[in-house]
Amino acid sequence: MINNYFWDFDGTLFDTYPEMVKAFQEALRLQNVIATRTEIYKIMREKSVRQAIQIYQETNLNLDVEQLRVSYDDLERQSQKNTKLFPGAKEVCKWVVDNGGQNFLLTHRDQSAIDMLRETHIIHLFSDFVTSDQKFPRKPNPASLNYLVEKNAVDYQKAAMIGDRELDIAAGHNAGMKGYLFDFDQMISTVEKPDKRVLKLIDLIQK
């Protein structure tokens, strides 16, 4: 039974995209670059914030990339209080623990991700964490997953990486574990085949 879950944060445990998109749109507007939330969301959802910055830099040569990053980070941080867990997230994490497994957080965010687990009262369901503060290579590199597995003596055969993008699935497979895709809006097409693809988190544990 798969009962050790390695969770991505943005777009998997927490529905952060609405606030991320809003913050990015405003950060662009501060430099007189106009973009719709729909187009920003599509880039973020299918790629990443990092790649969104690169794309807008390529089409707006006067864009101050460093200022865009700073503005976005500040605006997005201020909006975190509005961010909520996806439905089913707490129930699945509790199921994992109740069935003798462990939950782990693996995110490109900083310490703020752990703070949000604490604020939503689910931190007690997590055994360990990797954030950007630990300077691991970014997913799909499996180094951070392997670190958590080895540190916590997890059986790879009983483990799965859960995320909302292909790089999460690839990271899991690169580490030798399952890769589960949470494709809540059915936007993701993958070359890397997920071992499970769900539209609702609760479907991860329902037969």
mmCIF file with all atom_site columns, N, CA and C in Angstrom, residues 99-162:
data_model
loop_
_atom_site.group_PDB
_atom_site.id
_atom_site.type_symbol
_atom_site.label_atom_id
_atom_site.label_alt_id
_atom_site.label_comp_id
_atom_site.label_asym_id
_atom_site.label_entity_id
_atom_site.label_seq_id
_atom_site.pdbx_PDB_ins_code
_atom_site.Cartn_x
_atom_site.Cartn_y
_atom_site.Cartn_z
_atom_site.occupancy
_atom_site.B_iso_or_equiv
_atom_site.pdbx_formal_charge
_atom_site.auth_seq_id
_atom_site.auth_comp_id
_atom_site.auth_asym_id
_atom_site.auth_atom_id
_atom_site.pdbx_PDB_model_num
ATOM 1   N N  . ASN A 1 99  ? -3.130 5.288  8.622   1.00 0.00 ? 99  ASN A N  1
ATOM 2   C CA . ASN A 1 99  ? -2.774 4.017  8.014   1.00 0.00 ? 99  ASN A CA 1
ATOM 3   C C  . ASN A 1 99  ? -1.275 3.717  8.114   1.00 0.00 ? 99  ASN A C  1
ATOM 4   N N  . GLY A 1 100 ? -0.643 4.307  9.100   1.00 0.00 ? 100 GLY A N  1
ATOM 5   C CA . GLY A 1 100 ? 0.741  3.978  9.410   1.00 0.00 ? 100 GLY A CA 1
ATOM 6   C C  . GLY A 1 100 ? 1.782  4.625  8.525   1.00 0.00 ? 100 GLY A C  1
ATOM 7   N N  . GLY A 1 101 ? 1.377  5.607  7.721   1.00 0.00 ? 101 GLY A N  1
ATOM 8   C CA . GLY A 1 101 ? 2.315  6.272  6.820   1.00 0.00 ? 101 GLY A CA 1
ATOM 9   C C  . GLY A 1 101 ? 2.728  7.638  7.323   1.00 0.00 ? 101 GLY A C  1
ATOM 10  N N  . GLN A 1 102 ? 3.418  8.360  6.458   1.00 0.00 ? 102 GLN A N  1
ATOM 11  C CA . GLN A 1 102 ? 3.896  9.689  6.801   1.00 0.00 ? 102 GLN A CA 1
ATOM 12  C C  . GLN A 1 102 ? 3.662  10.647 5.632   1.00 0.00 ? 102 GLN A C  1
ATOM 13  N N  . ASN A 1 103 ? 3.442  11.913 5.980   1.00 0.00 ? 103 ASN A N  1
ATOM 14  C CA . ASN A 1 103 ? 3.354  12.983 4.991   1.00 0.00 ? 103 ASN A CA 1
ATOM 15  C C  . ASN A 1 103 ? 4.621  13.827 5.058   1.00 0.00 ? 103 ASN A C  1
ATOM 16  N N  . PHE A 1 104 ? 5.080  14.248 3.891   1.00 0.00 ? 104 PHE A N  1
ATOM 17  C CA . PHE A 1 104 ? 6.250  15.112 3.794   1.00 0.00 ? 104 PHE A CA 1
ATOM 18  C C  . PHE A 1 104 ? 5.931  16.272 2.855   1.00 0.00 ? 104 PHE A C  1
ATOM 19  N N  . LEU A 1 105 ? 6.510  17.436 3.133   1.00 0.00 ? 105 LEU A N  1
ATOM 20  C CA . LEU A 1 105 ? 6.337  18.586 2.256   1.00 0.00 ? 105 LEU A CA 1
ATOM 21  C C  . LEU A 1 105 ? 7.609  18.797 1.448   1.00 0.00 ? 105 LEU A C  1
ATOM 22  N N  . LEU A 1 106 ? 7.451  18.959 0.137   1.00 0.00 ? 106 LEU A N  1
ATOM 23  C CA . LEU A 1 106 ? 8.571  19.225 -0.755  1.00 0.00 ? 106 LEU A CA 1
ATOM 24  C C  . LEU A 1 106 ? 8.177  20.403 -1.644  1.00 0.00 ? 106 LEU A C  1
ATOM 25  N N  . THR A 1 107 ? 8.743  21.583 -1.365  1.00 0.00 ? 107 THR A N  1
ATOM 26  C CA . THR A 1 107 ? 8.283  22.788 -2.052  1.00 0.00 ? 107 THR A CA 1
ATOM 27  C C  . THR A 1 107 ? 9.442  23.685 -2.442  1.00 0.00 ? 107 THR A C  1
ATOM 28  N N  . HIS A 1 108 ? 9.238  24.475 -3.505  1.00 0.00 ? 108 HIS A N  1
ATOM 29  C CA . HIS A 1 108 ? 10.192 25.490 -3.894  1.00 0.00 ? 108 HIS A CA 1
ATOM 30  C C  . HIS A 1 108 ? 9.963  26.786 -3.129  1.00 0.00 ? 108 HIS A C  1
ATOM 31  N N  . ARG A 1 109 ? 8.932  26.828 -2.287  1.00 0.00 ? 109 ARG A N  1
ATOM 32  C CA . ARG A 1 109 ? 8.716  27.989 -1.414  1.00 0.00 ? 109 ARG A CA 1
ATOM 33  C C  . ARG A 1 109 ? 9.698  27.958 -0.241  1.00 0.00 ? 109 ARG A C  1
ATOM 34  N N  . ASP A 1 110 ? 9.730  29.081 0.489   1.00 0.00 ? 110 ASP A N  1
ATOM 35  C CA . ASP A 1 110 ? 10.594 29.170 1.662   1.00 0.00 ? 110 ASP A CA 1
ATOM 36  C C  . ASP A 1 110 ? 9.818  28.757 2.919   1.00 0.00 ? 110 ASP A C  1
ATOM 37  N N  . GLN A 1 111 ? 10.316 29.188 4.067   1.00 0.00 ? 111 GLN A N  1
ATOM 38  C CA . GLN A 1 111 ? 9.728  28.847 5.364   1.00 0.00 ? 111 GLN A CA 1
ATOM 39  C C  . GLN A 1 111 ? 8.242  29.191 5.452   1.00 0.00 ? 111 GLN A C  1
ATOM 40  N N  . SER A 1 112 ? 7.782  30.123 4.627   1.00 0.00 ? 112 SER A N  1
ATOM 41  C CA . SER A 1 112 ? 6.374  30.529 4.675   1.00 0.00 ? 112 SER A CA 1
ATOM 42  C C  . SER A 1 112 ? 5.436  29.349 4.435   1.00 0.00 ? 112 SER A C  1
ATOM 43  N N  . ALA A 1 113 ? 5.883  28.344 3.678   1.00 0.00 ? 113 ALA A N  1
ATOM 44  C CA . ALA A 1 113 ? 5.048  27.171 3.425   1.00 0.00 ? 113 ALA A CA 1
ATOM 45  C C  . ALA A 1 113 ? 4.783  26.413 4.727   1.00 0.00 ? 113 ALA A C  1
ATOM 46  N N  . ILE A 1 114 ? 5.802  26.263 5.541   1.00 0.00 ? 114 ILE A N  1
ATOM 47  C CA . ILE A 1 114 ? 5.633  25.581 6.834   1.00 0.00 ? 114 ILE A CA 1
ATOM 48  C C  . ILE A 1 114 ? 4.737  26.411 7.744   1.00 0.00 ? 114 ILE A C  1
ATOM 49  N N  . ASP A 1 115 ? 4.903  27.726 7.690   1.00 0.00 ? 115 ASP A N  1
ATOM 50  C CA . ASP A 1 115 ? 4.045  28.610 8.495   1.00 0.00 ? 115 ASP A CA 1
ATOM 51  C C  . ASP A 1 115 ? 2.576  28.415 8.122   1.00 0.00 ? 115 ASP A C  1
ATOM 52  N N  . MET A 1 116 ? 2.305  28.227 6.828   1.00 0.00 ? 116 MET A N  1
ATOM 53  C CA . MET A 1 116 ? 0.921  28.060 6.380   1.00 0.00 ? 116 MET A CA 1
ATOM 54  C C  . MET A 1 116 ? 0.355  26.705 6.792   1.00 0.00 ? 116 MET A C  1
ATOM 55  N N  . LEU A 1 117 ? 1.205  25.683 6.871   1.00 0.00 ? 117 LEU A N  1
ATOM 56  C CA . LEU A 1 117 ? 0.747  24.405 7.421   1.00 0.00 ? 117 LEU A CA 1
ATOM 57  C C  . LEU A 1 117 ? 0.338  24.577 8.881   1.00 0.00 ? 117 LEU A C  1
ATOM 58  N N  . ARG A 1 118 ? 1.110  25.377 9.592   1.00 0.00 ? 118 ARG A N  1
ATOM 59  C CA . ARG A 1 118 ? 0.812  25.622 11.006  1.00 0.00 ? 118 ARG A CA 1
ATOM 60  C C  . ARG A 1 118 ? -0.490 26.418 11.154  1.00 0.00 ? 118 ARG A C  1
ATOM 61  N N  . GLU A 1 119 ? -0.650 27.434 10.325  1.00 0.00 ? 119 GLU A N  1
ATOM 62  C CA . GLU A 1 119 ? -1.829 28.300 10.420  1.00 0.00 ? 119 GLU A CA 1
ATOM 63  C C  . GLU A 1 119 ? -3.123 27.572 10.049  1.00 0.00 ? 119 GLU A C  1
ATOM 64  N N  . THR A 1 120 ? -3.025 26.545 9.206   1.00 0.00 ? 120 THR A N  1
ATOM 65  C CA . THR A 1 120 ? -4.214 25.779 8.812   1.00 0.00 ? 120 THR A CA 1
ATOM 66  C C  . THR A 1 120 ? -4.374 24.505 9.643   1.00 0.00 ? 120 THR A C  1
ATOM 67  N N  . HIS A 1 121 ? -3.553 24.377 10.672  1.00 0.00 ? 121 HIS A N  1
ATOM 68  C CA . HIS A 1 121 ? -3.695 23.312 11.675  1.00 0.00 ? 121 HIS A CA 1
ATOM 69  C C  . HIS A 1 121 ? -3.512 21.909 11.092  1.00 0.00 ? 121 HIS A C  1
ATOM 70  N N  . ILE A 1 122 ? -2.561 21.770 10.146  1.00 0.00 ? 122 ILE A N  1
ATOM 71  C CA . ILE A 1 122 ? -2.256 20.417 9.650   1.00 0.00 ? 122 ILE A CA 1
ATOM 72  C C  . ILE A 1 122 ? -0.783 20.065 9.808   1.00 0.00 ? 122 ILE A C  1
ATOM 73  N N  . ILE A 1 123 ? -0.005 20.935 10.448  1.00 0.00 ? 123 ILE A N  1
ATOM 74  C CA . ILE A 1 123 ? 1.426  20.678 10.552  1.00 0.00 ? 123 ILE A CA 1
ATOM 75  C C  . ILE A 1 123 ? 1.716  19.399 11.341  1.00 0.00 ? 123 ILE A C  1
ATOM 76  N N  . HIS A 1 124 ? 0.822  19.052 12.267  1.00 0.00 ? 124 HIS A N  1
ATOM 77  C CA . HIS A 1 124 ? 1.041  17.836 13.064  1.00 0.00 ? 124 HIS A CA 1
ATOM 78  C C  . HIS A 1 124 ? 0.925  16.564 12.229  1.00 0.00 ? 124 HIS A C  1
ATOM 79  N N  . LEU A 1 125 ? 0.381  16.687 11.015  1.00 0.00 ? 125 LEU A N  1
ATOM 80  C CA . LEU A 1 125 ? 0.233  15.528 10.141  1.00 0.00 ? 125 LEU A CA 1
ATOM 81  C C  . LEU A 1 125 ? 1.467  15.316 9.266   1.00 0.00 ? 125 LEU A C  1
ATOM 82  N N  . PHE A 1 126 ? 2.469  16.188 9.390   1.00 0.00 ? 126 PHE A N  1
ATOM 83  C CA . PHE A 1 126 ? 3.671  16.120 8.561   1.00 0.00 ? 126 PHE A CA 1
ATOM 84  C C  . PHE A 1 126 ? 4.888  15.742 9.398   1.00 0.00 ? 126 PHE A C  1
ATOM 85  N N  . SER A 1 127 ? 5.692  14.841 8.834   1.00 0.00 ? 127 SER A N  1
ATOM 86  C CA . SER A 1 127 ? 6.879  14.344 9.532   1.00 0.00 ? 127 SER A CA 1
ATOM 87  C C  . SER A 1 127 ? 8.135  15.155 9.236   1.00 0.00 ? 127 SER A C  1
ATOM 88  N N  . ASP A 1 128 ? 8.222  15.724 8.041   1.00 0.00 ? 128 ASP A N  1
ATOM 89  C CA . ASP A 1 128 ? 9.451  16.433 7.668   1.00 0.00 ? 128 ASP A CA 1
ATOM 90  C C  . ASP A 1 128 ? 9.166  17.329 6.463   1.00 0.00 ? 128 ASP A C  1
ATOM 91  N N  . PHE A 1 129 ? 10.125 18.217 6.172   1.00 0.00 ? 129 PHE A N  1
ATOM 92  C CA . PHE A 1 129 ? 9.906  19.246 5.157   1.00 0.00 ? 129 PHE A CA 1
ATOM 93  C C  . PHE A 1 129 ? 11.196 19.529 4.397   1.00 0.00 ? 129 PHE A C  1
ATOM 94  N N  . VAL A 1 130 ? 11.047 19.882 3.126   1.00 0.00 ? 130 VAL A N  1
ATOM 95  C CA . VAL A 1 130 ? 12.131 20.494 2.357   1.00 0.00 ? 130 VAL A CA 1
ATOM 96  C C  . VAL A 1 130 ? 11.562 21.757 1.720   1.00 0.00 ? 130 VAL A C  1
ATOM 97  N N  . THR A 1 131 ? 12.224 22.884 1.956   1.00 0.00 ? 131 THR A N  1
ATOM 98  C CA . THR A 1 131 ? 11.825 24.157 1.361   1.00 0.00 ? 131 THR A CA 1
ATOM 99  C C  . THR A 1 131 ? 13.001 24.721 0.557   1.00 0.00 ? 131 THR A C  1
ATOM 100 N N  . SER A 1 132 ? 12.780 25.869 -0.054  1.00 0.00 ? 132 SER A N  1
ATOM 101 C CA . SER A 1 132 ? 13.844 26.486 -0.845  1.00 0.00 ? 132 SER A CA 1
ATOM 102 C C  . SER A 1 132 ? 15.037 26.893 0.022   1.00 0.00 ? 132 SER A C  1
ATOM 103 N N  . ASP A 1 133 ? 14.811 27.032 1.330   1.00 0.00 ? 133 ASP A N  1
ATOM 104 C CA . ASP A 1 133 ? 15.895 27.436 2.227   1.00 0.00 ? 133 ASP A CA 1
ATOM 105 C C  . ASP A 1 133 ? 17.018 26.404 2.273   1.00 0.00 ? 133 ASP A C  1
ATOM 106 N N  . GLN A 1 134 ? 16.718 25.153 1.903   1.00 0.00 ? 134 GLN A N  1
ATOM 107 C CA . GLN A 1 134 ? 17.727 24.096 1.977   1.00 0.00 ? 134 GLN A CA 1
ATOM 108 C C  . GLN A 1 134 ? 18.558 23.950 0.703   1.00 0.00 ? 134 GLN A C  1
ATOM 109 N N  . LYS A 1 135 ? 18.231 24.735 -0.310  1.00 0.00 ? 135 LYS A N  1
ATOM 110 C CA . LYS A 1 135 ? 19.086 24.871 -1.496  1.00 0.00 ? 135 LYS A CA 1
ATOM 111 C C  . LYS A 1 135 ? 19.294 23.566 -2.275  1.00 0.00 ? 135 LYS A C  1
ATOM 112 N N  . PHE A 1 136 ? 18.310 22.678 -2.278  1.00 0.00 ? 136 PHE A N  1
ATOM 113 C CA . PHE A 1 136 ? 18.392 21.497 -3.123  1.00 0.00 ? 136 PHE A CA 1
ATOM 114 C C  . PHE A 1 136 ? 18.154 21.897 -4.582  1.00 0.00 ? 136 PHE A C  1
ATOM 115 N N  . PRO A 1 137 ? 18.634 21.095 -5.539  1.00 0.00 ? 137 PRO A N  1
ATOM 116 C CA . PRO A 1 137 ? 18.271 21.334 -6.935  1.00 0.00 ? 137 PRO A CA 1
ATOM 117 C C  . PRO A 1 137 ? 16.754 21.267 -7.089  1.00 0.00 ? 137 PRO A C  1
ATOM 118 N N  . ARG A 1 138 ? 16.220 22.029 -8.021  1.00 0.00 ? 138 ARG A N  1
ATOM 119 C CA . ARG A 1 138 ? 14.775 22.069 -8.216  1.00 0.00 ? 138 ARG A CA 1
ATOM 120 C C  . ARG A 1 138 ? 14.279 20.787 -8.875  1.00 0.00 ? 138 ARG A C  1
ATOM 121 N N  . LYS A 1 139 ? 13.020 20.448 -8.586  1.00 0.00 ? 139 LYS A N  1
ATOM 122 C CA . LYS A 1 139 ? 12.382 19.331 -9.280  1.00 0.00 ? 139 LYS A CA 1
ATOM 123 C C  . LYS A 1 139 ? 12.418 19.597 -10.790 1.00 0.00 ? 139 LYS A C  1
ATOM 124 N N  . PRO A 1 140 ? 12.603 18.570 -11.619 1.00 0.00 ? 140 PRO A N  1
ATOM 125 C CA . PRO A 1 140 ? 12.443 17.136 -11.346 1.00 0.00 ? 140 PRO A CA 1
ATOM 126 C C  . PRO A 1 140 ? 13.678 16.409 -10.819 1.00 0.00 ? 140 PRO A C  1
ATOM 127 N N  . ASN A 1 141 ? 14.734 17.159 -10.475 1.00 0.00 ? 141 ASN A N  1
ATOM 128 C CA . ASN A 1 141 ? 15.874 16.515 -9.819  1.00 0.00 ? 141 ASN A CA 1
ATOM 129 C C  . ASN A 1 141 ? 15.389 15.835 -8.537  1.00 0.00 ? 141 ASN A C  1
ATOM 130 N N  . PRO A 1 142 ? 15.734 14.573 -8.295  1.00 0.00 ? 142 PRO A N  1
ATOM 131 C CA . PRO A 1 142 ? 15.188 13.838 -7.150  1.00 0.00 ? 142 PRO A CA 1
ATOM 132 C C  . PRO A 1 142 ? 15.967 14.001 -5.854  1.00 0.00 ? 142 PRO A C  1
ATOM 133 N N  . ALA A 1 143 ? 16.975 14.870 -5.824  1.00 0.00 ? 143 ALA A N  1
ATOM 134 C CA . ALA A 1 143 ? 17.850 14.958 -4.655  1.00 0.00 ? 143 ALA A CA 1
ATOM 135 C C  . ALA A 1 143 ? 17.086 15.237 -3.362  1.00 0.00 ? 143 ALA A C  1
ATOM 136 N N  . SER A 1 144 ? 16.120 16.157 -3.404  1.00 0.00 ? 144 SER A N  1
ATOM 137 C CA . SER A 1 144 ? 15.373 16.498 -2.183  1.00 0.00 ? 144 SER A CA 1
ATOM 138 C C  . SER A 1 144 ? 14.484 15.343 -1.735  1.00 0.00 ? 144 SER A C  1
ATOM 139 N N  . LEU A 1 145 ? 13.903 14.634 -2.702  1.00 0.00 ? 145 LEU A N  1
ATOM 140 C CA . LEU A 1 145 ? 13.100 13.458 -2.364  1.00 0.00 ? 145 LEU A CA 1
ATOM 141 C C  . LEU A 1 145 ? 13.968 12.380 -1.729  1.00 0.00 ? 145 LEU A C  1
ATOM 142 N N  . ASN A 1 146 ? 15.111 12.117 -2.337  1.00 0.00 ? 146 ASN A N  1
ATOM 143 C CA . ASN A 1 146 ? 16.004 11.093 -1.794  1.00 0.00 ? 146 ASN A CA 1
ATOM 144 C C  . ASN A 1 146 ? 16.478 11.442 -0.396  1.00 0.00 ? 146 ASN A C  1
ATOM 145 N N  . TYR A 1 147 ? 16.710 12.726 -0.171  1.00 0.00 ? 147 TYR A N  1
ATOM 146 C CA . TYR A 1 147 ? 17.109 13.183 1.165   1.00 0.00 ? 147 TYR A CA 1
ATOM 147 C C  . TYR A 1 147 ? 16.040 12.843 2.201   1.00 0.00 ? 147 TYR A C  1
ATOM 148 N N  . LEU A 1 148 ? 14.780 13.171 1.891   1.00 0.00 ? 148 LEU A N  1
ATOM 149 C CA . LEU A 1 148 ? 13.690 12.900 2.833   1.00 0.00 ? 148 LEU A CA 1
ATOM 150 C C  . LEU A 1 148 ? 13.489 11.405 3.035   1.00 0.00 ? 148 LEU A C  1
ATOM 151 N N  . VAL A 1 149 ? 13.585 10.639 1.965   1.00 0.00 ? 149 VAL A N  1
ATOM 152 C CA . VAL A 1 149 ? 13.411 9.187  2.051   1.00 0.00 ? 149 VAL A CA 1
ATOM 153 C C  . VAL A 1 149 ? 14.473 8.571  2.963   1.00 0.00 ? 149 VAL A C  1
ATOM 154 N N  . GLU A 1 150 ? 15.722 8.927  2.715   1.00 0.00 ? 150 GLU A N  1
ATOM 155 C CA . GLU A 1 150 ? 16.813 8.332  3.482   1.00 0.00 ? 150 GLU A CA 1
ATOM 156 C C  . GLU A 1 150 ? 16.815 8.809  4.936   1.00 0.00 ? 150 GLU A C  1
ATOM 157 N N  . LYS A 1 151 ? 16.543 10.068 5.145   1.00 0.00 ? 151 LYS A N  1
ATOM 158 C CA . LYS A 1 151 ? 16.523 10.609 6.511   1.00 0.00 ? 151 LYS A CA 1
ATOM 159 C C  . LYS A 1 151 ? 15.440 9.970  7.353   1.00 0.00 ? 151 LYS A C  1
ATOM 160 N N  . ASN A 1 152 ? 14.289 9.663  6.726   1.00 0.00 ? 152 ASN A N  1
ATOM 161 C CA . ASN A 1 152 ? 13.145 9.151  7.478   1.00 0.00 ? 152 ASN A CA 1
ATOM 162 C C  . ASN A 1 152 ? 12.894 7.662  7.262   1.00 0.00 ? 152 ASN A C  1
ATOM 163 N N  . ALA A 1 153 ? 13.862 6.982  6.639   1.00 0.00 ? 153 ALA A N  1
ATOM 164 C CA . ALA A 1 153 ? 13.799 5.528  6.444   1.00 0.00 ? 153 ALA A CA 1
ATOM 165 C C  . ALA A 1 153 ? 12.486 5.085  5.795   1.00 0.00 ? 153 ALA A C  1
ATOM 166 N N  . VAL A 1 154 ? 12.124 5.757  4.712   1.00 0.00 ? 154 VAL A N  1
ATOM 167 C CA . VAL A 1 154 ? 10.894 5.443  3.983   1.00 0.00 ? 154 VAL A CA 1
ATOM 168 C C  . VAL A 1 154 ? 11.179 4.381  2.923   1.00 0.00 ? 154 VAL A C  1
ATOM 169 N N  . ASP A 1 155 ? 10.256 3.468  2.746   1.00 0.00 ? 155 ASP A N  1
ATOM 170 C CA . ASP A 1 155 ? 10.337 2.451  1.701   1.00 0.00 ? 155 ASP A CA 1
ATOM 171 C C  . ASP A 1 155 ? 9.878  3.077  0.382   1.00 0.00 ? 155 ASP A C  1
ATOM 172 N N  . TYR A 1 156 ? 10.770 3.123  -0.611  1.00 0.00 ? 156 TYR A N  1
ATOM 173 C CA . TYR A 1 156 ? 10.416 3.707  -1.900  1.00 0.00 ? 156 TYR A CA 1
ATOM 174 C C  . TYR A 1 156 ? 9.190  3.037  -2.520  1.00 0.00 ? 156 TYR A C  1
ATOM 175 N N  . GLN A 1 157 ? 9.015  1.750  -2.241  1.00 0.00 ? 157 GLN A N  1
ATOM 176 C CA . GLN A 1 157 ? 7.899  1.006  -2.828  1.00 0.00 ? 157 GLN A CA 1
ATOM 177 C C  . GLN A 1 157 ? 6.555  1.397  -2.220  1.00 0.00 ? 157 GLN A C  1
ATOM 178 N N  . LYS A 1 158 ? 6.602  2.127  -1.104  1.00 0.00 ? 158 LYS A N  1
ATOM 179 C CA . LYS A 1 158 ? 5.370  2.551  -0.435  1.00 0.00 ? 158 LYS A CA 1
ATOM 180 C C  . LYS A 1 158 ? 5.225  4.071  -0.457  1.00 0.00 ? 158 LYS A C  1
ATOM 181 N N  . ALA A 1 159 ? 5.855  4.700  -1.452  1.00 0.00 ? 159 ALA A N  1
ATOM 182 C CA . ALA A 1 159 ? 5.910  6.164  -1.469  1.00 0.00 ? 159 ALA A CA 1
ATOM 183 C C  . ALA A 1 159 ? 5.430  6.727  -2.800  1.00 0.00 ? 159 ALA A C  1
ATOM 184 N N  . ALA A 1 160 ? 4.873  7.942  -2.739  1.00 0.00 ? 160 ALA A N  1
ATOM 185 C CA . ALA A 1 160 ? 4.426  8.637  -3.950  1.00 0.00 ? 160 ALA A CA 1
ATOM 186 C C  . ALA A 1 160 ? 4.648  10.130 -3.787  1.00 0.00 ? 160 ALA A C  1
ATOM 187 N N  . MET A 1 161 ? 5.079  10.746 -4.873  1.00 0.00 ? 161 MET A N  1
ATOM 188 C CA . MET A 1 161 ? 5.148  12.210 -4.965  1.00 0.00 ? 161 MET A CA 1
ATOM 189 C C  . MET A 1 161 ? 3.849  12.701 -5.568  1.00 0.00 ? 161 MET A C  1
ATOM 190 N N  . ILE A 1 162 ? 3.238  13.707 -4.940  1.00 0.00 ? 162 ILE A N  1
ATOM 191 C CA . ILE A 1 162 ? 1.954  14.236 -5.403  1.00 0.00 ? 162 ILE A CA 1
ATOM 192 C C  . ILE A 1 162 ? 2.132  15.699 -5.790  1.00 0.00 ? 162 ILE A C  1
#
